[in-house]
Backbone as JSON, one array per atom type, in Angstrom:
{
  "sequence": "MVGAKTDYHDANDCTYISWDGNCEAGSLETSYDYVRERLEIYQKFSEQHPDFYKPKVFALELPFRVAKHEHMYTWFIPFSMKFKICVLFFAEGKEGIDKDSLLNINQLRRIGVAIKVRH",
  "N": [[0.83, -1.18, 0.0], [0.63, 2.15, -0.9], [1.48, 4.89, 0.91], [1.37, 7.76, 3.16], [3.42, 7.42, 4.88], [6.06, 5.08, 5.47], [5.08, 1.74, 5.53], [5.44, -0.94, 7.72], [5.44, -4.37, 7.69], [5.49, -7.27, 9.45], [5.58, -10.43, 8.88], [5.32, -14.0, 9.39], [7.27, -15.13, 7.71], [8.45, -13.03, 6.37], [9.68, -9.69, 6.21], [8.18, -6.84, 5.39], [8.38, -3.87, 3.57], [6.62, -1.18, 2.54], [6.34, 1.12, -0.23], [7.15, 4.49, 0.31], [5.03, 6.95, -0.3], [5.59, 9.67, -0.31], [8.22, 9.93, -0.88], [10.57, 11.02, -3.17], [11.38, 9.45, -6.04], [12.66, 10.16, -8.29], [15.27, 11.25, -8.6], [18.62, 10.03, -8.71], [20.2, 10.09, -6.37], [18.32, 10.41, -4.26], [16.75, 8.09, -4.53], [18.7, 6.11, -4.18], [19.54, 6.7, -1.54], [17.14, 6.19, -0.15], [16.72, 3.39, -0.57], [19.14, 2.33, 0.39], [19.14, 3.16, 3.1], [17.0, 1.67, 4.18], [17.9, -0.95, 3.74], [20.21, -0.95, 5.33], [19.13, -0.56, 7.9], [17.61, -2.91, 8.18], [19.69, -4.78, 8.02], [21.12, -4.15, 10.34], [19.25, -4.86, 12.38], [18.99, -7.58, 11.76], [21.53, -8.52, 12.33], [21.64, -8.06, 15.06], [19.65, -9.72, 16.02], [19.92, -12.54, 15.05], [18.75, -15.15, 15.09], [16.04, -14.68, 14.87], [15.74, -13.18, 12.47], [17.14, -14.57, 10.43], [15.7, -16.71, 9.03], [13.89, -15.19, 7.62], [12.63, -13.16, 4.86], [13.59, -10.13, 3.43], [11.48, -7.86, 2.18], [11.1, -5.37, -0.16], [9.29, -2.76, -1.43], [9.22, -1.09, -4.5], [8.9, 1.52, -6.97], [8.79, 1.09, -10.58], [10.32, 3.08, -11.79], [12.58, 3.43, -10.24], [14.14, 1.27, -10.92], [15.14, 2.08, -13.32], [17.46, 3.48, -13.01], [20.85, 3.58, -13.83], [22.84, 0.76, -13.28], [21.53, 0.07, -10.91], [21.14, -2.33, -9.58], [23.52, -2.81, -8.23], [23.33, -1.6, -5.77], [22.31, -3.44, -4.05], [24.13, -5.49, -3.73], [26.13, -5.88, -1.52], [24.38, -6.44, 0.55], [22.77, -8.54, -0.29], [24.35, -10.72, 0.09], [24.23, -11.17, 2.74], [21.62, -11.42, 3.75], [18.3, -12.61, 2.86], [16.6, -11.15, 0.14], [13.8, -9.59, -1.36], [12.54, -7.8, -4.03], [9.8, -5.86, -4.75], [8.46, -4.7, -7.5], [6.44, -2.07, -8.77], [4.16, -0.59, -11.1], [3.61, 2.8, -11.9], [0.98, 4.4, -13.07], [1.07, 4.29, -16.6], [3.61, 3.37, -17.09], [6.23, 1.48, -18.56], [8.48, -1.36, -18.87], [11.72, -0.59, -19.48], [14.87, -0.86, -21.31], [17.06, -0.47, -19.48], [15.79, -0.95, -17.03], [15.04, -3.63, -17.31], [17.57, -4.82, -17.55], [18.62, -4.26, -14.97], [16.78, -5.69, -13.39], [17.26, -8.33, -14.24], [19.94, -8.57, -13.44], [19.65, -8.27, -10.68], [18.35, -10.65, -10.08], [20.41, -12.43, -10.7], [22.23, -11.96, -8.63], [20.93, -13.06, -6.56], [18.63, -11.86, -5.58], [15.21, -11.93, -5.1], [12.52, -11.28, -7.35], [9.49, -9.6, -7.77], [6.75, -8.55, -9.71], [4.32, -6.11, -9.99], [1.47, -4.93, -11.57]],
  "CA": [[0.0, 0.0, 0.0], [1.37, 3.4, -0.95], [0.9, 5.77, 1.91], [2.12, 8.94, 3.54], [4.62, 6.98, 5.57], [6.42, 3.7, 5.15], [4.39, 0.72, 6.33], [6.25, -2.12, 8.01], [4.64, -5.55, 7.98], [6.38, -8.35, 9.83], [4.86, -11.7, 8.87], [6.15, -15.11, 9.87], [8.39, -15.44, 6.83], [8.84, -11.88, 5.57], [9.56, -8.33, 6.71], [7.75, -6.12, 4.2], [8.37, -2.41, 3.67], [5.95, -0.64, 1.37], [6.89, 2.36, -0.76], [6.74, 5.75, 0.92], [4.5, 7.78, -1.37], [6.15, 11.02, -0.27], [9.62, 9.89, -1.27], [10.77, 11.28, -4.59], [12.29, 8.45, -6.6], [13.14, 10.62, -9.57], [16.71, 11.46, -8.65], [19.45, 8.89, -8.35], [20.63, 10.21, -4.98], [17.19, 10.17, -3.37], [16.4, 6.67, -4.63], [19.78, 5.35, -3.55], [19.46, 6.92, -0.09], [15.95, 5.51, 0.35], [16.96, 1.95, -0.57], [20.29, 2.06, 1.27], [18.73, 3.34, 4.49], [16.17, 0.53, 4.59], [18.75, -2.14, 3.79], [21.09, -0.84, 6.49], [18.32, -0.78, 9.11], [17.31, -4.34, 8.26], [20.94, -5.48, 8.33], [21.41, -3.92, 11.76], [18.36, -5.7, 13.18], [19.28, -8.99, 11.51], [22.76, -8.84, 13.05], [21.35, -8.04, 16.49], [18.73, -10.82, 16.33], [20.07, -13.47, 13.92], [17.83, -16.29, 15.14], [14.72, -14.22, 14.45], [15.73, -12.67, 11.1], [17.78, -15.43, 9.43], [14.77, -17.41, 8.13], [12.97, -14.24, 6.97], [12.98, -12.48, 3.62], [13.35, -8.7, 3.49], [10.76, -7.48, 0.96], [11.09, -3.92, -0.33], [8.45, -2.34, -2.56], [9.78, 0.05, -5.22], [8.31, 1.77, -8.29], [9.65, 0.75, -11.72], [11.23, 4.17, -12.14], [13.84, 3.23, -9.51], [14.92, 0.28, -11.68], [15.68, 2.71, -14.51], [18.77, 4.06, -12.72], [21.93, 2.73, -14.31], [23.52, -0.08, -12.28], [20.77, 0.07, -9.65], [21.3, -3.62, -8.92], [24.71, -2.81, -7.38], [22.96, -1.13, -4.43], [21.9, -4.59, -3.24], [25.15, -6.54, -3.7], [26.67, -6.26, -0.21], [23.31, -6.9, 1.43], [22.25, -9.83, -0.76], [25.23, -11.77, 0.6], [24.02, -11.3, 4.18], [20.25, -11.84, 4.05], [17.43, -12.81, 1.7], [15.92, -9.92, -0.28], [12.83, -9.63, -2.46], [12.11, -6.47, -4.45], [8.48, -5.87, -5.38], [8.33, -3.54, -8.37], [5.09, -1.76, -9.2], [4.06, 0.47, -12.1], [2.81, 3.98, -11.58], [0.39, 4.82, -14.34], [1.26, 3.4, -17.75], [5.02, 3.17, -17.39], [6.6, 0.11, -18.91], [9.83, -1.78, -18.52], [12.66, -0.23, -20.53], [16.08, -1.69, -21.38], [17.81, -0.36, -18.22], [15.03, -1.63, -15.98], [15.15, -5.07, -17.55], [18.94, -5.2, -17.2], [18.72, -4.26, -13.51], [15.97, -6.79, -12.85], [18.0, -9.57, -14.51], [21.14, -8.59, -12.59], [19.21, -8.53, -9.31], [18.11, -12.1, -10.0], [21.71, -13.11, -10.72], [22.9, -11.85, -7.33], [20.13, -13.77, -5.57], [17.48, -11.08, -5.11], [13.95, -12.36, -5.72], [11.8, -10.17, -7.98], [8.05, -9.7, -8.01], [6.29, -7.39, -10.47], [2.89, -5.85, -9.85], [1.04, -3.9, -12.53]],
  "C": [[0.87, 1.24, 0.0], [0.71, 4.37, 0.0], [1.78, 6.96, 2.2], [3.38, 8.58, 4.3], [4.88, 5.52, 5.2], [5.7, 2.76, 6.09], [5.31, -0.47, 6.5], [5.31, -3.25, 8.37], [5.6, -6.68, 8.29], [5.56, -9.63, 9.93], [5.8, -12.8, 9.35], [7.38, -15.34, 9.01], [8.95, -14.23, 6.09], [8.71, -10.59, 6.37], [9.33, -7.47, 5.48], [7.74, -4.62, 4.46], [7.76, -1.86, 2.39], [6.54, 0.73, 1.01], [6.3, 3.56, -0.05], [6.3, 6.68, -0.2], [5.05, 9.18, -1.41], [7.61, 11.08, -0.7], [9.72, 10.11, -2.78], [11.8, 10.29, -5.13], [12.88, 8.91, -7.92], [14.64, 10.75, -9.65], [17.45, 10.22, -8.18], [19.82, 8.93, -6.87], [19.51, 9.88, -4.01], [16.8, 8.7, -3.37], [17.43, 5.81, -3.93], [19.71, 5.48, -2.04], [18.29, 6.16, 0.53], [16.2, 4.0, 0.49], [18.06, 1.6, 0.43], [19.9, 2.14, 2.74], [17.93, 2.14, 4.99], [16.98, -0.76, 4.68], [19.67, -2.12, 5.01], [20.34, -1.07, 7.8], [18.03, -2.27, 9.27], [18.56, -5.14, 8.62], [21.28, -5.34, 9.81], [20.55, -4.82, 12.65], [18.67, -7.18, 12.99], [20.58, -9.43, 12.19], [22.54, -8.9, 14.56], [20.5, -9.24, 16.92], [18.78, -11.87, 15.22], [19.1, -14.64, 13.93], [16.44, -15.91, 14.64], [14.7, -13.87, 12.95], [16.3, -13.62, 10.05], [16.79, -16.15, 8.52], [13.86, -16.47, 7.33], [13.53, -13.7, 5.66], [12.66, -11.0, 3.82], [12.72, -8.29, 2.16], [10.62, -5.96, 0.91], [10.32, -3.57, -1.59], [9.03, -1.07, -3.18], [9.05, 0.27, -6.54], [9.3, 1.42, -9.4], [10.67, 1.84, -12.01], [12.56, 4.07, -11.4], [14.73, 2.26, -10.28], [15.55, 0.88, -12.93], [17.06, 3.32, -14.28], [19.86, 3.07, -13.12], [22.64, 2.03, -13.15], [22.82, -0.08, -10.92], [20.97, -1.23, -8.88], [22.5, -3.64, -7.97], [24.41, -2.33, -5.96], [22.71, -2.3, -3.49], [23.01, -5.61, -3.02], [25.66, -6.84, -2.29], [25.61, -6.86, 0.72], [22.79, -8.28, 1.02], [23.12, -11.0, -0.31], [24.96, -12.06, 2.07], [22.63, -11.76, 4.56], [19.44, -11.92, 2.77], [16.64, -11.53, 1.41], [14.95, -10.24, -1.41], [12.45, -8.19, -2.77], [10.8, -6.62, -5.2], [8.33, -4.59, -6.19], [6.87, -3.33, -8.74], [5.12, -0.6, -10.19], [3.2, 1.6, -11.57], [2.25, 4.51, -12.9], [0.65, 3.8, -15.42], [2.73, 3.17, -18.08], [5.32, 1.7, -17.66], [8.02, -0.2, -18.47], [10.74, -1.45, -19.7], [13.91, -1.11, -20.43], [16.87, -1.65, -20.06], [17.11, -1.08, -17.09], [15.16, -3.13, -16.1], [16.54, -5.58, -17.19], [19.1, -5.28, -15.68], [17.95, -5.42, -12.89], [16.69, -8.12, -13.06], [19.24, -9.68, -13.63], [20.77, -8.84, -11.13], [18.97, -10.03, -9.11], [19.43, -12.87, -9.93], [22.44, -13.04, -9.38], [22.05, -12.43, -6.2], [18.96, -13.0, -4.99], [16.23, -11.57, -5.85], [13.22, -11.12, -6.25], [10.34, -10.53, -8.13], [7.65, -8.42, -8.74], [4.79, -7.3, -10.34], [2.52, -4.72, -10.79], [-0.07, -3.08, -11.96]]
}
């Protein structure tokens, strides 16, 4: 659910963070900071409570426009080696998947990040 603030859902097998509707994903710096901050917070908690977080998947909801940033998949590399990640991409309006987005999605899969796409 896109809302005014980030929603955290902690299910038995997944920690889910929905997209913050007020976050501007247009610029590379803002998108990178948004993703990095959430990954770092999850990493901190998973290191503090490994028995609780190890079996879980960290699911992060992002709009397709974030996947358009060149080499976006590299943001996840250090974290994908430490815990399970799933990125849930969603379309805003009629945007489609362009070449850069497809490349990033394929590279994310190669480094072990699960991908879900919602239209």
